[in-house]
Structures are given as C-alpha cells and as structure tokens.
Amino acid sequence: MTNLAIAATGLRKSYRDKSGDKVVLDGVDLAVPEGTIFSLLGPNGAGKTTTVKILSTLTAADGGDVRVAGHDLARSPDEVRGAIGVTGQYSAVDKLLTGEENLLLMADLGHLSRRDGRRRAAELLERFDLVEAAREPAATYSGGMQRRLDLAMTLVGEPRVIFLDEPTTGLDPRSRRAMWEIVRELVAGGVTILLTTQYLEEADELADRIALLDRGRLIAEGTAEELKRRIPGGHVELAFADAARLDAAVRAVGVGTADPEALTLRVPSDGGVRMVRDLLVLLDDQCVEVAGMSVRTPDLDDVFLTLTGREKETVR
Ligand SMILES: Nc1ncnc2c1ncn2[C@@H]1O[C@H](COP(=O)(O)OP(=O)(O)O)[C@@H](O)[C@H]1O
Ligand SMILES: [Mg+2]
C-alpha cells in the first residue's frame, strides 16, 4: 500500500454570519499518495482555500480527521507545521525587502544557521531564476517573479508536503508555464503537492488526480482521463462542399448526425488519432471528398458542466 501524505475524512466547516450558519465544507474526504500532485479544482467560493487552511493548521475544522505527513493534525499540529509549506492565494512576500532578504528572513524564522541560510537562499534564487533581481526590492518584481519568490520562500524549510493555493491565478501564460515547470520539478524531487485551481486546464496539465469541489462537496474524483471518460461530447465534424458529397458520406460512415444546412456530418469520437485516420481512410476509399474537418476532444470543462449542470463561466 502506498503511503498517504494527506488523508482527510469527513472535513466539515461552517462560518456564522448575519443570515446564520453557512456550511462551507460539507464532508470532504481526500487521500493524496506521497510524491504525487493532487488538484482540488473548483470555482470561486467552492471552499478550496478553507480546505487548504484546515489541512495546513491555519484554521480549525468543525469536524473530520486529518493526517498530514504521517502526523495527526489535531494531536500533533507542530509536527504537521514542521513538515509542510504553504503558498497562499495571498502572497507572503514583503515587498519592501529584496528577494534575497525575504529568503534570508524565512531562513531565520526556520532557525537555519547564517551560513546555511545564505546557501539555501542562493540555491533558491538560482533555481527560481531570480539571481539578477535578488538585490532589488520585491515591489519592483513582476507578478510571475513575486509568485516564484513566494514559492521559493516556502521551500526554504524543505517541506515534504506543499500546499499551493491558486499559484497561477492572474499570471500571464508564460509565467503560468514557468510555474508549472517548477511544480513538476518539485514533484520529481519527491515532495507531495496539493494544488488548488480554478483552471481546468491546469489540473489537467499537472495533477495525478483531480477532485472537483463544488459548494463544499466533492462531486467527482479521479485522473483527468477518468473524469473525461465520464462525459460525452467528443466528436469529429466533417464538412462537405455540397449535398451530394454529404449524402455519400452519411452512407459510407453509417453513424453520426448530418446537418444538411451547414453541410456537415458530426461523428461521435474519442478524438483519438487512430479513429480520425480510419474515418478519413474510409471516406477516401469511397471517393468522398472532405472539404474540412475539426476534432473536439472532451475536456474538463465538459466534466464540470455535466456534473453540475452549470456553465463554466462560474468556474473561470
Ligand atoms: N472567515 C470567513 N468567514 C465567513 N465566511 C467565510 C470565511 N472564509 C471563507 N468564507 C466563505 O466560505 C466560502 C468558501 O470560501 P473559500 O474557501 O475561500 O473558497 P475558494 O478558495 O474555493 O474560493 C465562501 O462562500 C466564503 O465567502
Ligand atoms: Mg481561494
């Protein structure tokens, strides 16, 4: 059996406000094997940050059991704190300090010796491509650089389990890709990552397993492939120059939905290369000329829509 870096069962949390108790987490179970990336995916307000805060000891749950890095969170919060790093949705970077000073401050807080602290800071500046900016105030950094510094600060203490709460929200595509690369390297180095995101694409790209959180409940869990398999929606759409060719294609293929107005034929598909090739070969054998083609592979947006019945605008 693989060891779990994070195991939570029956997490519950409510906040009290004017209108009474508001249930934010309604019985969430999580199991994250060591050395993997687990993504908690959900729209704004789903309860992602609350989950991260509870698992990282920053907020107390109303109910549920949690073990992180082998320690019981209720009984041994200090041991849990010693094993984890958290990069929150809101940065821990002190913008008045330089990047290097921020890192040295973390080393001080982590009780590293001055020498070890300097060595660790230098390593991290190098690794996160911040050497040139190391002596500049963090206020002058771009959004992507601040996120990298923030993550570097988390790593000063060499945590085994890292919580990344929306690490790429608001970043431009290039900075986002740079962050993805860093996350992959971390996991290759053996750490475990719980990553929250609103971006279905990001979970798809990075995570070994994905849980969809919606209004405080997990509505689905699995690999990206497993989640995609749960939903229909993939197809190949073929376009034809005229009605005669469309009719010939309908006869040749035998399945799918023809649109005589648009002169298209939509054939259900997993979007795989083999299926698309076979389809084109079949039409070619029948001498049916295809004017255009598009392939639609089901993605996680489809999963969300199928499972919640709501459009993805609420997700992005
Ligand atoms: N300290 C708090 N007091 C009251 N309500 C809160 C508090 N923190 C979070 N909430 C509410 O809990 C819900 C989930 O919030 P959060 O965990 O931040 O979601 P997410 O990170 O997925 O956007 C939201 O409706 C939010 O308004
Ligand atoms: Mg949040």
CSV table of C-alpha atoms and ligand atoms in Angstrom, one decimal:
chain,number,residue,atom,x,y,z
A,1,MET,CA,0.0,0.0,0.0
A,2,THR,CA,1.3,3.5,-0.8
A,3,ASN,CA,1.7,5.9,2.0
A,4,LEU,CA,-0.6,8.8,2.1
A,5,ALA,CA,0.9,12.3,2.5
A,6,ILE,CA,-2.5,13.7,3.1
A,7,ALA,CA,-5.5,11.8,4.4
A,8,ALA,CA,-8.7,13.7,5.4
A,9,THR,CA,-12.1,12.2,6.2
A,10,GLY,CA,-15.3,14.0,6.8
A,11,LEU,CA,-14.0,17.5,6.8
A,12,ARG,CA,-16.7,20.0,7.9
A,13,LYS,CA,-16.6,23.7,8.3
A,14,SER,CA,-19.3,26.4,8.8
A,15,TYR,CA,-19.0,30.1,9.2
A,16,ARG,CA,-21.5,32.1,11.1
A,17,ASP,CA,-22.8,35.3,9.6
A,18,LYS,CA,-25.9,37.5,9.8
A,19,SER,CA,-28.0,35.0,7.9
A,20,GLY,CA,-27.0,32.2,10.2
A,21,ASP,CA,-24.6,29.3,9.8
A,22,LYS,CA,-23.1,28.9,6.3
A,23,VAL,CA,-21.8,25.5,5.5
A,24,VAL,CA,-18.5,25.9,3.6
A,25,LEU,CA,-17.2,22.3,3.7
A,26,ASP,CA,-19.8,19.6,3.9
A,27,GLY,CA,-18.0,16.3,4.5
A,28,VAL,CA,-14.9,16.3,2.3
A,29,ASP,CA,-12.6,13.2,2.0
A,30,LEU,CA,-9.2,13.4,0.5
A,31,ALA,CA,-6.4,10.9,0.0
A,32,VAL,CA,-3.1,12.0,-1.5
A,33,PRO,CA,-0.3,9.5,-2.0
A,34,GLU,CA,3.2,10.6,-1.3
A,35,GLY,CA,5.1,12.0,-4.2
A,36,THR,CA,2.0,12.9,-6.3
A,37,ILE,CA,0.2,16.1,-7.3
A,38,PHE,CA,-3.4,16.3,-6.3
A,39,SER,CA,-5.5,19.1,-7.6
A,40,LEU,CA,-8.6,20.5,-5.9
A,41,LEU,CA,-10.5,22.1,-8.7
A,42,GLY,CA,-13.4,24.4,-8.2
A,43,PRO,CA,-14.9,27.8,-8.9
A,44,ASN,CA,-14.6,30.8,-6.6
A,45,GLY,CA,-16.2,30.2,-3.3
A,46,ALA,CA,-16.2,26.4,-3.6
A,47,GLY,CA,-14.2,26.0,-0.4
A,48,LYS,CA,-10.6,25.5,-1.7
A,49,THR,CA,-8.8,28.0,0.5
A,50,THR,CA,-10.8,26.8,3.5
A,51,THR,CA,-9.6,23.3,2.8
A,52,VAL,CA,-6.0,24.4,2.5
A,53,LYS,CA,-6.2,26.4,5.7
A,54,ILE,CA,-7.6,23.5,7.6
A,55,LEU,CA,-5.0,21.0,6.3
A,56,SER,CA,-2.2,23.4,7.0
A,57,THR,CA,-3.3,24.0,10.6
A,58,LEU,CA,-4.2,27.7,9.9
A,59,THR,CA,-7.9,27.2,10.6
A,60,ALA,CA,-9.7,24.6,12.8
A,61,ALA,CA,-12.3,22.3,11.2
A,62,ASP,CA,-15.6,21.8,12.9
A,63,GLY,CA,-15.3,18.0,12.3
A,64,GLY,CA,-13.3,15.4,10.5
A,65,ASP,CA,-10.0,13.6,10.8
A,66,VAL,CA,-6.8,14.7,9.2
A,67,ARG,CA,-3.3,13.2,8.9
A,68,VAL,CA,-0.6,15.1,7.1
A,69,ALA,CA,2.9,13.7,6.5
A,70,GLY,CA,2.1,10.9,9.0
A,71,HIS,CA,1.0,13.2,11.8
A,72,ASP,CA,-2.4,13.6,13.3
A,73,LEU,CA,-3.4,17.2,12.8
A,74,ALA,CA,-5.4,17.5,16.0
A,75,ARG,CA,-2.8,15.9,18.2
A,76,SER,CA,0.4,17.0,16.6
A,77,PRO,CA,-0.1,20.3,14.9
A,78,ASP,CA,3.5,21.4,15.4
A,79,GLU,CA,4.8,18.2,13.7
A,80,VAL,CA,2.4,18.9,10.8
A,81,ARG,CA,3.6,22.5,10.6
A,82,GLY,CA,7.2,21.3,10.5
A,83,ALA,CA,6.6,19.1,7.5
A,84,ILE,CA,4.6,21.4,5.3
A,85,GLY,CA,4.9,24.5,3.2
A,86,VAL,CA,2.0,26.8,2.2
A,87,THR,CA,1.9,29.3,-0.6
A,88,GLY,CA,-1.4,31.1,-0.1
A,89,GLN,CA,-3.6,32.8,-2.6
A,90,TYR,CA,-2.2,36.0,-1.0
A,91,SER,CA,1.5,36.4,-1.0
A,92,ALA,CA,3.8,36.2,2.0
A,93,VAL,CA,6.4,38.4,0.1
A,94,ASP,CA,7.4,41.6,1.9
A,95,LYS,CA,7.6,44.0,-0.9
A,96,LEU,CA,9.9,46.4,0.9
A,97,LEU,CA,12.6,43.8,1.2
A,98,THR,CA,14.7,42.4,-1.6
A,99,GLY,CA,14.2,38.9,-2.9
A,100,GLU,CA,17.3,37.8,-1.1
A,101,GLU,CA,16.2,39.4,2.2
A,102,ASN,CA,12.9,37.8,2.0
A,103,LEU,CA,14.5,34.4,1.7
A,104,LEU,CA,17.0,35.1,4.5
A,105,LEU,CA,14.2,36.1,6.7
A,106,MET,CA,12.5,32.8,6.1
A,107,ALA,CA,15.8,31.0,6.9
A,108,ASP,CA,16.0,33.0,10.2
A,109,LEU,CA,12.4,32.0,11.0
A,110,GLY,CA,13.3,28.4,10.3
A,111,HIS,CA,16.3,28.6,12.6
A,112,LEU,CA,18.8,27.9,9.9
A,113,SER,CA,22.4,29.0,10.7
A,114,ARG,CA,23.5,32.1,9.0
A,115,ARG,CA,25.7,30.1,6.7
A,116,ASP,CA,23.1,27.5,5.8
A,117,GLY,CA,20.5,30.3,5.3
A,118,ARG,CA,22.8,32.1,2.8
A,119,ARG,CA,23.5,28.8,1.0
A,120,ARG,CA,19.8,27.9,0.8
A,121,ALA,CA,18.8,31.4,-0.4
A,122,ALA,CA,21.5,31.4,-3.1
A,123,GLU,CA,20.3,27.9,-4.3
A,124,LEU,CA,16.7,29.0,-4.4
A,125,LEU,CA,17.4,32.3,-6.2
A,126,GLU,CA,19.3,30.3,-8.8
A,127,ARG,CA,16.6,27.7,-9.2
A,128,PHE,CA,13.8,30.2,-9.5
A,129,ASP,CA,15.6,32.4,-12.0
A,130,LEU,CA,15.8,35.4,-9.5
A,131,VAL,CA,19.6,35.8,-9.3
A,132,GLU,CA,19.6,39.1,-11.3
A,133,ALA,CA,16.8,40.6,-9.3
A,134,ALA,CA,18.0,39.3,-5.9
A,135,ARG,CA,19.1,42.7,-4.6
A,136,GLU,CA,16.1,44.6,-5.9
A,137,PRO,CA,13.1,45.3,-3.7
A,138,ALA,CA,10.3,42.8,-4.3
A,139,ALA,CA,8.0,45.7,-5.1
A,140,THR,CA,9.7,46.0,-8.4
A,141,TYR,CA,9.1,42.4,-9.4
A,142,SER,CA,6.6,41.3,-12.0
A,143,GLY,CA,3.6,39.1,-10.9
A,144,GLY,CA,5.3,36.0,-12.1
A,145,MET,CA,8.6,36.8,-10.2
A,146,GLN,CA,6.7,37.5,-7.0
A,147,ARG,CA,4.9,34.2,-7.2
A,148,ARG,CA,8.3,32.5,-7.8
A,149,LEU,CA,9.8,34.3,-4.8
A,150,ASP,CA,6.8,33.3,-2.7
A,151,LEU,CA,7.2,29.7,-3.6
A,152,ALA,CA,10.9,29.9,-3.0
A,153,MET,CA,10.2,31.2,0.5
A,154,THR,CA,8.0,28.2,1.1
A,155,LEU,CA,10.8,25.9,0.1
A,156,VAL,CA,13.4,27.3,2.5
A,157,GLY,CA,12.3,24.9,5.2
A,158,GLU,CA,12.4,21.9,2.7
A,159,PRO,CA,8.9,20.8,3.3
A,160,ARG,CA,7.7,17.3,2.3
A,161,VAL,CA,4.2,18.4,1.6
A,162,ILE,CA,3.4,21.6,-0.2
A,163,PHE,CA,0.0,23.4,-0.4
A,164,LEU,CA,-0.3,25.7,-3.4
A,165,ASP,CA,-3.4,27.7,-3.3
A,166,GLU,CA,-4.2,29.0,-6.8
A,167,PRO,CA,-0.5,29.5,-7.6
A,168,THR,CA,-1.1,30.8,-11.2
A,169,THR,CA,-4.3,32.8,-10.8
A,170,GLY,CA,-3.7,36.2,-12.5
A,171,LEU,CA,-0.4,35.2,-14.2
A,172,ASP,CA,0.2,35.6,-17.9
A,173,PRO,CA,0.5,32.4,-19.9
A,174,ARG,CA,4.3,32.4,-19.9
A,175,SER,CA,4.6,32.8,-16.2
A,176,ARG,CA,2.0,30.2,-15.7
A,177,ARG,CA,4.0,27.7,-17.8
A,178,ALA,CA,7.1,28.6,-15.8
A,179,MET,CA,5.3,27.9,-12.6
A,180,TRP,CA,4.0,24.5,-14.0
A,181,GLU,CA,7.6,23.6,-14.8
A,182,ILE,CA,8.7,24.4,-11.2
A,183,VAL,CA,5.8,22.3,-9.8
A,184,ARG,CA,6.8,19.3,-11.9
A,185,GLU,CA,10.4,19.6,-10.8
A,186,LEU,CA,9.3,19.7,-7.1
A,187,VAL,CA,7.3,16.5,-7.5
A,188,ALA,CA,10.2,14.8,-9.4
A,189,GLY,CA,12.2,15.6,-6.2
A,190,GLY,CA,9.8,13.6,-4.2
A,191,VAL,CA,7.5,16.1,-2.5
A,192,THR,CA,3.8,15.9,-2.4
A,193,ILE,CA,1.7,18.8,-3.7
A,194,LEU,CA,-1.9,19.7,-3.1
A,195,LEU,CA,-2.7,22.4,-5.6
A,196,THR,CA,-5.9,24.3,-5.8
A,197,THR,CA,-7.0,25.9,-9.1
A,198,GLN,CA,-9.9,27.4,-10.9
A,199,TYR,CA,-8.3,26.4,-14.2
A,200,LEU,CA,-9.4,23.0,-15.5
A,201,GLU,CA,-6.6,23.1,-18.0
A,202,GLU,CA,-4.1,23.5,-15.1
A,203,ALA,CA,-5.4,20.5,-13.2
A,204,ASP,CA,-5.4,18.5,-16.4
A,205,GLU,CA,-1.8,19.5,-17.1
A,206,LEU,CA,-0.3,18.9,-13.7
A,207,ALA,CA,-2.3,16.6,-11.5
A,208,ASP,CA,-2.1,12.9,-11.0
A,209,ARG,CA,-5.5,13.0,-9.5
A,210,ILE,CA,-8.2,15.7,-9.5
A,211,ALA,CA,-11.1,16.3,-7.2
A,212,LEU,CA,-13.9,18.6,-8.2
A,213,LEU,CA,-15.1,20.7,-5.3
A,214,ASP,CA,-18.4,22.5,-5.7
A,215,ARG,CA,-20.2,24.3,-2.9
A,216,GLY,CA,-18.3,22.4,-0.2
A,217,ARG,CA,-18.7,18.9,-1.6
A,218,LEU,CA,-16.5,16.7,-3.8
A,219,ILE,CA,-18.6,16.0,-6.8
A,220,ALA,CA,-16.1,13.8,-8.7
A,221,GLU,CA,-12.6,12.4,-8.2
A,222,GLY,CA,-10.2,10.6,-10.4
A,223,THR,CA,-7.4,11.1,-13.0
A,224,ALA,CA,-8.1,13.6,-15.8
A,225,GLU,CA,-8.7,10.6,-18.1
A,226,GLU,CA,-11.2,9.0,-15.8
A,227,LEU,CA,-13.1,12.3,-15.4
A,228,LYS,CA,-13.1,12.8,-19.1
A,229,ARG,CA,-14.4,9.3,-19.7
A,230,ARG,CA,-17.4,10.1,-17.6
A,231,ILE,CA,-18.7,12.6,-20.1
A,232,PRO,CA,-19.9,12.5,-23.7
A,233,GLY,CA,-19.1,15.3,-26.1
A,234,GLY,CA,-16.1,14.2,-28.2
A,235,HIS,CA,-16.7,14.2,-31.9
A,236,VAL,CA,-15.3,14.7,-35.3
A,237,GLU,CA,-17.0,17.2,-37.5
A,238,LEU,CA,-16.6,16.8,-41.3
A,239,ALA,CA,-17.6,19.5,-43.8
A,240,PHE,CA,-18.5,18.9,-47.4
A,241,ALA,CA,-18.7,21.1,-50.5
A,242,ASP,CA,-22.3,20.0,-51.5
A,243,ALA,CA,-25.3,17.9,-50.5
A,244,ALA,CA,-24.3,15.0,-52.8
A,245,ARG,CA,-21.0,14.6,-51.0
A,246,LEU,CA,-22.6,14.9,-47.6
A,247,ASP,CA,-25.1,12.2,-48.6
A,248,ALA,CA,-22.3,9.9,-49.8
A,249,ALA,CA,-20.5,10.4,-46.5
A,250,VAL,CA,-23.6,9.6,-44.5
A,251,ARG,CA,-24.0,6.3,-46.4
A,252,ALA,CA,-20.3,5.5,-46.1
A,253,VAL,CA,-19.9,6.2,-42.4
A,254,GLY,CA,-23.3,5.0,-41.2
A,255,VAL,CA,-23.3,6.8,-37.9
A,256,GLY,CA,-23.4,10.4,-36.8
A,257,THR,CA,-25.6,13.4,-37.3
A,258,ALA,CA,-25.9,15.2,-40.6
A,259,ASP,CA,-26.7,18.9,-40.9
A,260,PRO,CA,-27.9,19.5,-44.5
A,261,GLU,CA,-27.9,23.3,-44.0
A,262,ALA,CA,-24.3,23.5,-42.8
A,263,LEU,CA,-23.3,20.5,-45.0
A,264,THR,CA,-21.6,18.9,-42.0
A,265,LEU,CA,-21.6,15.4,-40.5
A,266,ARG,CA,-20.8,15.0,-36.8
A,267,VAL,CA,-19.4,11.6,-35.9
A,268,PRO,CA,-19.1,10.6,-32.2
A,269,SER,CA,-15.4,10.0,-31.3
A,270,ASP,CA,-12.9,9.8,-28.6
A,271,GLY,CA,-10.8,12.3,-30.6
A,272,GLY,CA,-8.0,9.7,-30.9
A,273,VAL,CA,-5.7,9.8,-33.9
A,274,ARG,CA,-6.5,6.3,-35.0
A,275,MET,CA,-10.2,6.9,-35.1
A,276,VAL,CA,-9.8,10.1,-37.1
A,277,ARG,CA,-7.4,8.4,-39.6
A,278,ASP,CA,-9.8,5.4,-40.0
A,279,LEU,CA,-12.6,7.7,-40.7
A,280,LEU,CA,-10.7,9.7,-43.4
A,281,VAL,CA,-9.4,6.5,-45.0
A,282,LEU,CA,-13.0,5.1,-45.1
A,283,LEU,CA,-14.2,8.3,-46.9
A,284,ASP,CA,-11.2,8.3,-49.2
A,285,ASP,CA,-11.9,4.6,-50.2
A,286,GLN,CA,-15.4,5.7,-51.1
A,287,CYS,CA,-14.1,8.7,-53.1
A,288,VAL,CA,-16.0,11.1,-50.9
A,289,GLU,CA,-14.1,14.4,-50.9
A,290,VAL,CA,-13.9,16.1,-47.5
A,291,ALA,CA,-13.7,19.9,-47.5
A,292,GLY,CA,-12.9,20.5,-43.9
A,293,MET,CA,-12.6,18.7,-40.5
A,294,SER,CA,-12.5,19.6,-36.8
A,295,VAL,CA,-11.9,17.4,-33.9
A,296,ARG,CA,-13.4,18.0,-30.5
A,297,THR,CA,-11.8,16.1,-27.6
A,298,PRO,CA,-13.8,16.2,-24.3
A,299,ASP,CA,-12.1,18.3,-21.7
A,300,LEU,CA,-12.6,19.0,-18.1
A,301,ASP,CA,-15.0,21.9,-18.8
A,302,ASP,CA,-17.3,19.3,-20.2
A,303,VAL,CA,-16.9,17.3,-16.9
A,304,PHE,CA,-17.8,20.3,-14.8
A,305,LEU,CA,-20.8,21.2,-16.9
A,306,THR,CA,-22.1,17.6,-17.0
A,307,LEU,CA,-21.7,17.1,-13.2
A,308,THR,CA,-23.0,20.4,-12.0
A,309,GLY,CA,-25.4,21.3,-14.8
A,310,ARG,CA,-23.9,24.8,-14.8
A,311,GLU,CA,-21.9,26.6,-17.4
A,312,LYS,CA,-18.2,27.1,-16.9
A,313,GLU,CA,-18.3,30.9,-16.6
A,314,THR,CA,-18.8,30.2,-12.9
A,315,VAL,CA,-15.6,28.2,-13.0
A,316,ARG,CA,-13.2,30.6,-14.7
B,1,LIG,N1,-13.5,33.8,7.6
B,1,LIG,C1,-14.7,33.6,6.9
B,1,LIG,N2,-15.9,34.0,7.4
B,1,LIG,C2,-17.0,33.8,6.8
B,1,LIG,N3,-17.1,33.2,5.6
B,1,LIG,C3,-16.0,32.7,5.0
B,1,LIG,C4,-14.7,32.9,5.6
B,1,LIG,N4,-13.8,32.3,4.8
B,1,LIG,C5,-14.4,31.9,3.8
B,1,LIG,N5,-15.8,32.1,3.8
B,1,LIG,C6,-16.8,31.7,2.9
B,1,LIG,O1,-16.6,30.3,2.6
B,1,LIG,C7,-16.8,30.0,1.2
B,1,LIG,C8,-15.6,29.3,0.6
B,1,LIG,O2,-14.5,30.2,0.6
B,1,LIG,P1,-13.1,29.8,0.1
B,1,LIG,O3,-12.7,28.6,0.9
B,1,LIG,O4,-12.2,31.0,0.2
B,1,LIG,O5,-13.4,29.4,-1.4
B,1,LIG,P2,-12.4,29.3,-2.6
B,1,LIG,O6,-11.0,29.3,-2.1
B,1,LIG,O7,-12.7,28.0,-3.3
B,1,LIG,O8,-12.7,30.5,-3.5
B,1,LIG,C9,-17.1,31.4,0.6
B,1,LIG,O9,-18.5,31.5,0.4
B,1,LIG,C10,-16.6,32.4,1.5
B,1,LIG,O10,-17.3,33.6,1.5
B,2,MG,MG,-9.4,30.6,-2.5
